[in-house]
mmCIF file of C-alpha atoms in Angstrom:
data_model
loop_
_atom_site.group_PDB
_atom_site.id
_atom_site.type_symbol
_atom_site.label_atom_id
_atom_site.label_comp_id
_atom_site.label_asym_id
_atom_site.label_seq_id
_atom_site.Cartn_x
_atom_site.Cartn_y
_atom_site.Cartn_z
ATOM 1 C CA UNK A 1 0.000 0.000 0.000
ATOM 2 C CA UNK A 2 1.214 3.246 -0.949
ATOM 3 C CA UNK A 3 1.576 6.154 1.257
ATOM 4 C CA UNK A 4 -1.881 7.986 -0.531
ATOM 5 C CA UNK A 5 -3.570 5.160 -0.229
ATOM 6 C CA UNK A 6 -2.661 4.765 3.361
ATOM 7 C CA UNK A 7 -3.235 8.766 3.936
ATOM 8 C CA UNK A 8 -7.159 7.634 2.717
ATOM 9 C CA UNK A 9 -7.830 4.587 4.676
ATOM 10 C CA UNK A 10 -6.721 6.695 7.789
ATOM 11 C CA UNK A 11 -8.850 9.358 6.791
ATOM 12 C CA UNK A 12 -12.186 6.789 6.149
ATOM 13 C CA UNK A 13 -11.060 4.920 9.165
ATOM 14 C CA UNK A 14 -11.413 8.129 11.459
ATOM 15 C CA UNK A 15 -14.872 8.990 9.595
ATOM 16 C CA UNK A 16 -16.182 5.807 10.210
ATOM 17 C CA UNK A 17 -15.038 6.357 14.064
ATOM 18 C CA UNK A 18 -16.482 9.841 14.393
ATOM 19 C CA UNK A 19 -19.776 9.030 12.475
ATOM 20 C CA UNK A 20 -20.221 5.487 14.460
ATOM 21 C CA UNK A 21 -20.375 7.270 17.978
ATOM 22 C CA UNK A 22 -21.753 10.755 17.256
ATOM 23 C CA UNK A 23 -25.152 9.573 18.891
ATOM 24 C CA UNK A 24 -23.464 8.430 22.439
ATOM 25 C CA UNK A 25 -24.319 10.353 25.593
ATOM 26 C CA UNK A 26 -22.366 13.315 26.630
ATOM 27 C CA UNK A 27 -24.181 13.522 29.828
ATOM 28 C CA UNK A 28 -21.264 12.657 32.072
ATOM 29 C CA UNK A 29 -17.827 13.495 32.327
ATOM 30 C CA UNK A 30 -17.158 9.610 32.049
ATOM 31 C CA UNK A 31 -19.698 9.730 28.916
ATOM 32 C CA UNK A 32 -17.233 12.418 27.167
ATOM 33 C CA UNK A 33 -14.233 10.476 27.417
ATOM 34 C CA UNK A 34 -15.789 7.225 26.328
ATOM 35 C CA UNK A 35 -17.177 9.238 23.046
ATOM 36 C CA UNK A 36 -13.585 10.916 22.778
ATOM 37 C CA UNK A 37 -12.006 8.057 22.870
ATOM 38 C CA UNK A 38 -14.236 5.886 20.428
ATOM 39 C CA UNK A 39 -14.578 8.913 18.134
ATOM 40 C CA UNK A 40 -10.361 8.431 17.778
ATOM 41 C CA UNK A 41 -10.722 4.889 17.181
ATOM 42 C CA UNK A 42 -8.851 4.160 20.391
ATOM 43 C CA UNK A 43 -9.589 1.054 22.904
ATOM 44 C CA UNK A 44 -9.551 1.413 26.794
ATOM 45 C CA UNK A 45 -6.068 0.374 26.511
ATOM 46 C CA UNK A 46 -5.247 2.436 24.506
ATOM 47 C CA UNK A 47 -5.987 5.171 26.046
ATOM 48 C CA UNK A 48 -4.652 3.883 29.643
ATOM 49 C CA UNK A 49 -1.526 3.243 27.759
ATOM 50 C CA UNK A 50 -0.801 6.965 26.769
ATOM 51 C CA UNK A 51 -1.874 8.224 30.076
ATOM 52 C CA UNK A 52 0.076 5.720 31.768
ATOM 53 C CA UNK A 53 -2.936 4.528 33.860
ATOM 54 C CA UNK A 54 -4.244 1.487 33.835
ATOM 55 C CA UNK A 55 -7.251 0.087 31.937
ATOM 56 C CA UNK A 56 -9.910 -0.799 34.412
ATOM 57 C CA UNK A 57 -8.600 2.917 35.566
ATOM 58 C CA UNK A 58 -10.353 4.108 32.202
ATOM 59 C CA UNK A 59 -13.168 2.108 32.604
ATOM 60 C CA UNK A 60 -14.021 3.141 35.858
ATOM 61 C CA UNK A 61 -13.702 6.982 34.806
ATOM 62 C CA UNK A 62 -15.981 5.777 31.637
ATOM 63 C CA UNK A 63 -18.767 3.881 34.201
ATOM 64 C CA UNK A 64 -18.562 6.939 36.364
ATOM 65 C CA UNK A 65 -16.984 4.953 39.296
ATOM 66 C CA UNK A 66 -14.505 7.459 39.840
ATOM 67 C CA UNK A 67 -13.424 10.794 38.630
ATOM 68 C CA UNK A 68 -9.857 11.791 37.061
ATOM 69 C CA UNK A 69 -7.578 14.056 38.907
ATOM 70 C CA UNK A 70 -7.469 17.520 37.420
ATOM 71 C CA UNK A 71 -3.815 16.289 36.119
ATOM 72 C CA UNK A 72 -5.036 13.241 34.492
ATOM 73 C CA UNK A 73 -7.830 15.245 32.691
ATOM 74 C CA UNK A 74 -5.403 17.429 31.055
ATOM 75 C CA UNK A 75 -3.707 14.456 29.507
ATOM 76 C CA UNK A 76 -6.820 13.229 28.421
ATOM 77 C CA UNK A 77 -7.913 16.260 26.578
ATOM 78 C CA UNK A 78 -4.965 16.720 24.622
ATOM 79 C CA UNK A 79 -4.086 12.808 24.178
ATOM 80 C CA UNK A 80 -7.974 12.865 22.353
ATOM 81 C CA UNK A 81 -7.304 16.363 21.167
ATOM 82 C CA UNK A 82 -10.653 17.640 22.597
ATOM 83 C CA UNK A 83 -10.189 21.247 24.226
ATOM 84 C CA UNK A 84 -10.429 20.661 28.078
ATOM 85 C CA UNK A 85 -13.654 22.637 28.547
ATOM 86 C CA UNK A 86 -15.608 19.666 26.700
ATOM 87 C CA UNK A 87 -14.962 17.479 29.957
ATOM 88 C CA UNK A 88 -15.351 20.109 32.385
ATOM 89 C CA UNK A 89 -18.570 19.984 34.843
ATOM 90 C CA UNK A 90 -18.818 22.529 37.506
ATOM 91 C CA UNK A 91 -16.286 21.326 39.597
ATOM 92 C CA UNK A 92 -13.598 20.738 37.279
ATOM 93 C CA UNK A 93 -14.597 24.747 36.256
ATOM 94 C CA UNK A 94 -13.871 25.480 39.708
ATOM 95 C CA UNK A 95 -10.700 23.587 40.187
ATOM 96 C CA UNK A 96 -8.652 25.109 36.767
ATOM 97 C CA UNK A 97 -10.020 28.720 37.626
ATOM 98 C CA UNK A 98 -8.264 29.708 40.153
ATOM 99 C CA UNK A 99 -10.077 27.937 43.289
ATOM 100 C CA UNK A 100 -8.077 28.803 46.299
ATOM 101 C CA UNK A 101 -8.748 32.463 45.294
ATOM 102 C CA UNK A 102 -12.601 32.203 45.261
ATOM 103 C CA UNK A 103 -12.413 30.330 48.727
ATOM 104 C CA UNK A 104 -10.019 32.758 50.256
ATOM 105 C CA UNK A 105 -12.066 35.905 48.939
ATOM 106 C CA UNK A 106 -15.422 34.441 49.856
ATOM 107 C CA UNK A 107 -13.860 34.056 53.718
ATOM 108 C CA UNK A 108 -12.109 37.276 53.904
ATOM 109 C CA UNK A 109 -15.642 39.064 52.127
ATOM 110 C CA UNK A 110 -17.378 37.238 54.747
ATOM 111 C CA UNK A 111 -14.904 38.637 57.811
ATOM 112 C CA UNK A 112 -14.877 35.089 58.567
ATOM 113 C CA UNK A 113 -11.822 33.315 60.488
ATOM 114 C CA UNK A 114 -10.797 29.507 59.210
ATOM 115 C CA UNK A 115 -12.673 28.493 62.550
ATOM 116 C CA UNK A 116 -15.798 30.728 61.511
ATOM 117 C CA UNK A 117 -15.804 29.561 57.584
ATOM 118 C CA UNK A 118 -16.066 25.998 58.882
ATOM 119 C CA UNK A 119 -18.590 26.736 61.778
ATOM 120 C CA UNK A 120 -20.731 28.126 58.761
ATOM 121 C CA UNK A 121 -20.191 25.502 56.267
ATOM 122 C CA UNK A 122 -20.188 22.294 58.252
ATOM 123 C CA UNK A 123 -16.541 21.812 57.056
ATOM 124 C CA UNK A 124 -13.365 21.463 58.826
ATOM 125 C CA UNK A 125 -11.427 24.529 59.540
ATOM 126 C CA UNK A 126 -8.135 22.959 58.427
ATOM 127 C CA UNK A 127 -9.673 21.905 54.997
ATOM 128 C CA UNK A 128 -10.675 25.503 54.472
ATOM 129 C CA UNK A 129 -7.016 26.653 55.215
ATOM 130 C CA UNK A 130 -5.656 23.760 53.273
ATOM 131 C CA UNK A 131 -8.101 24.406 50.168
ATOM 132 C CA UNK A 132 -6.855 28.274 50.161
ATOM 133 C CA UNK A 133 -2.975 26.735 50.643
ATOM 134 C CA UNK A 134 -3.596 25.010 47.494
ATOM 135 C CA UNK A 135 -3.954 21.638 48.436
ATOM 136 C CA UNK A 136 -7.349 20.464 45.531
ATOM 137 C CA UNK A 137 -10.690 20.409 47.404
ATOM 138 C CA UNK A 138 -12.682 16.707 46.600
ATOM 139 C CA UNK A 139 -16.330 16.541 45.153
ATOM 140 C CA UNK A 140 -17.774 16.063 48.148
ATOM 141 C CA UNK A 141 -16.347 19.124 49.889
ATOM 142 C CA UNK A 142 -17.259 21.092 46.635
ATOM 143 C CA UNK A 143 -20.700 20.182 46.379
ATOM 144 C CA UNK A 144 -21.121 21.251 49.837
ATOM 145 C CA UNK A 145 -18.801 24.918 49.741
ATOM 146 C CA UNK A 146 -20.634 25.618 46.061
ATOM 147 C CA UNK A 147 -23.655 26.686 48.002
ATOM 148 C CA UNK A 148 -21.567 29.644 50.126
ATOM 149 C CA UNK A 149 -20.090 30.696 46.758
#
């Protein structure tokens, strides 16, 4: 096989990929990848291969068992060259815009101590200084802080 005729079978291979899986859910962040990934031709291992995780890894993020780091996300987005905002719910929006910012400034705008800003949310004190140090708040946490924001 030449290299033109190669170029072309890539190039219908791909189609076929992208046309195949256009229909699938985008509901969930696990959905996205999944689509992503089958829209690129690429199997679970694949995948876990270039982001040097491992497969049931991928398959868990895809069954919405767990969530990727922040990190891992990145990777994913450009290793299925989708822009990052395509996997991005509300807390992953939170996370790569500046976070520890919007918890500090919510605090100070509140006159509220660590102590005080967990009092009022139900959340530890030293996750709330933590959070604001940098260290990534969890889902959990988020869902419940989101409300104060």
């Amino acid at each position: 096989m030449n290299h033109q005729s190669a170029t072309i079978t890539q190039k219908l291979s791909f189609n076929f990929f992208k046309e195949s899986y256009k229909n699938l859910s985008e509901a969930t962040i696990g959905n996205r990848i999944e689509k992503a990934r089958l829209s690129k031709g690429y199997t679970q291992k694949d995948l876990a291969t270039s982001l040097n995780i491992s497969y049931s890894t991928v398959e868990d993020y895809e069954s919405n068992k767990c969530y990727p780091s922040p990190d891992i996300l990145i990777c994913v987005s450009q290793t299925l060259e989708k822009p990052l905002e395509y996997f991005c719910d509300d807390y992953y929006k939170f996370i790569f815009n500046n976070f520890t910012e919007k918890i500090k400034n919510w605090r100070l705008n509140n006159n509220l101590t660590f102590w005080q800003a967990g009092k009022v949310t139900g959340i530890n004190y030293r996750s709330i200084r933590n959070w604001e140090n940098g260290s990534i708040i969890d889902r959990n946490h988020f869902d419940i802080f989101k409300k104060f924001l």
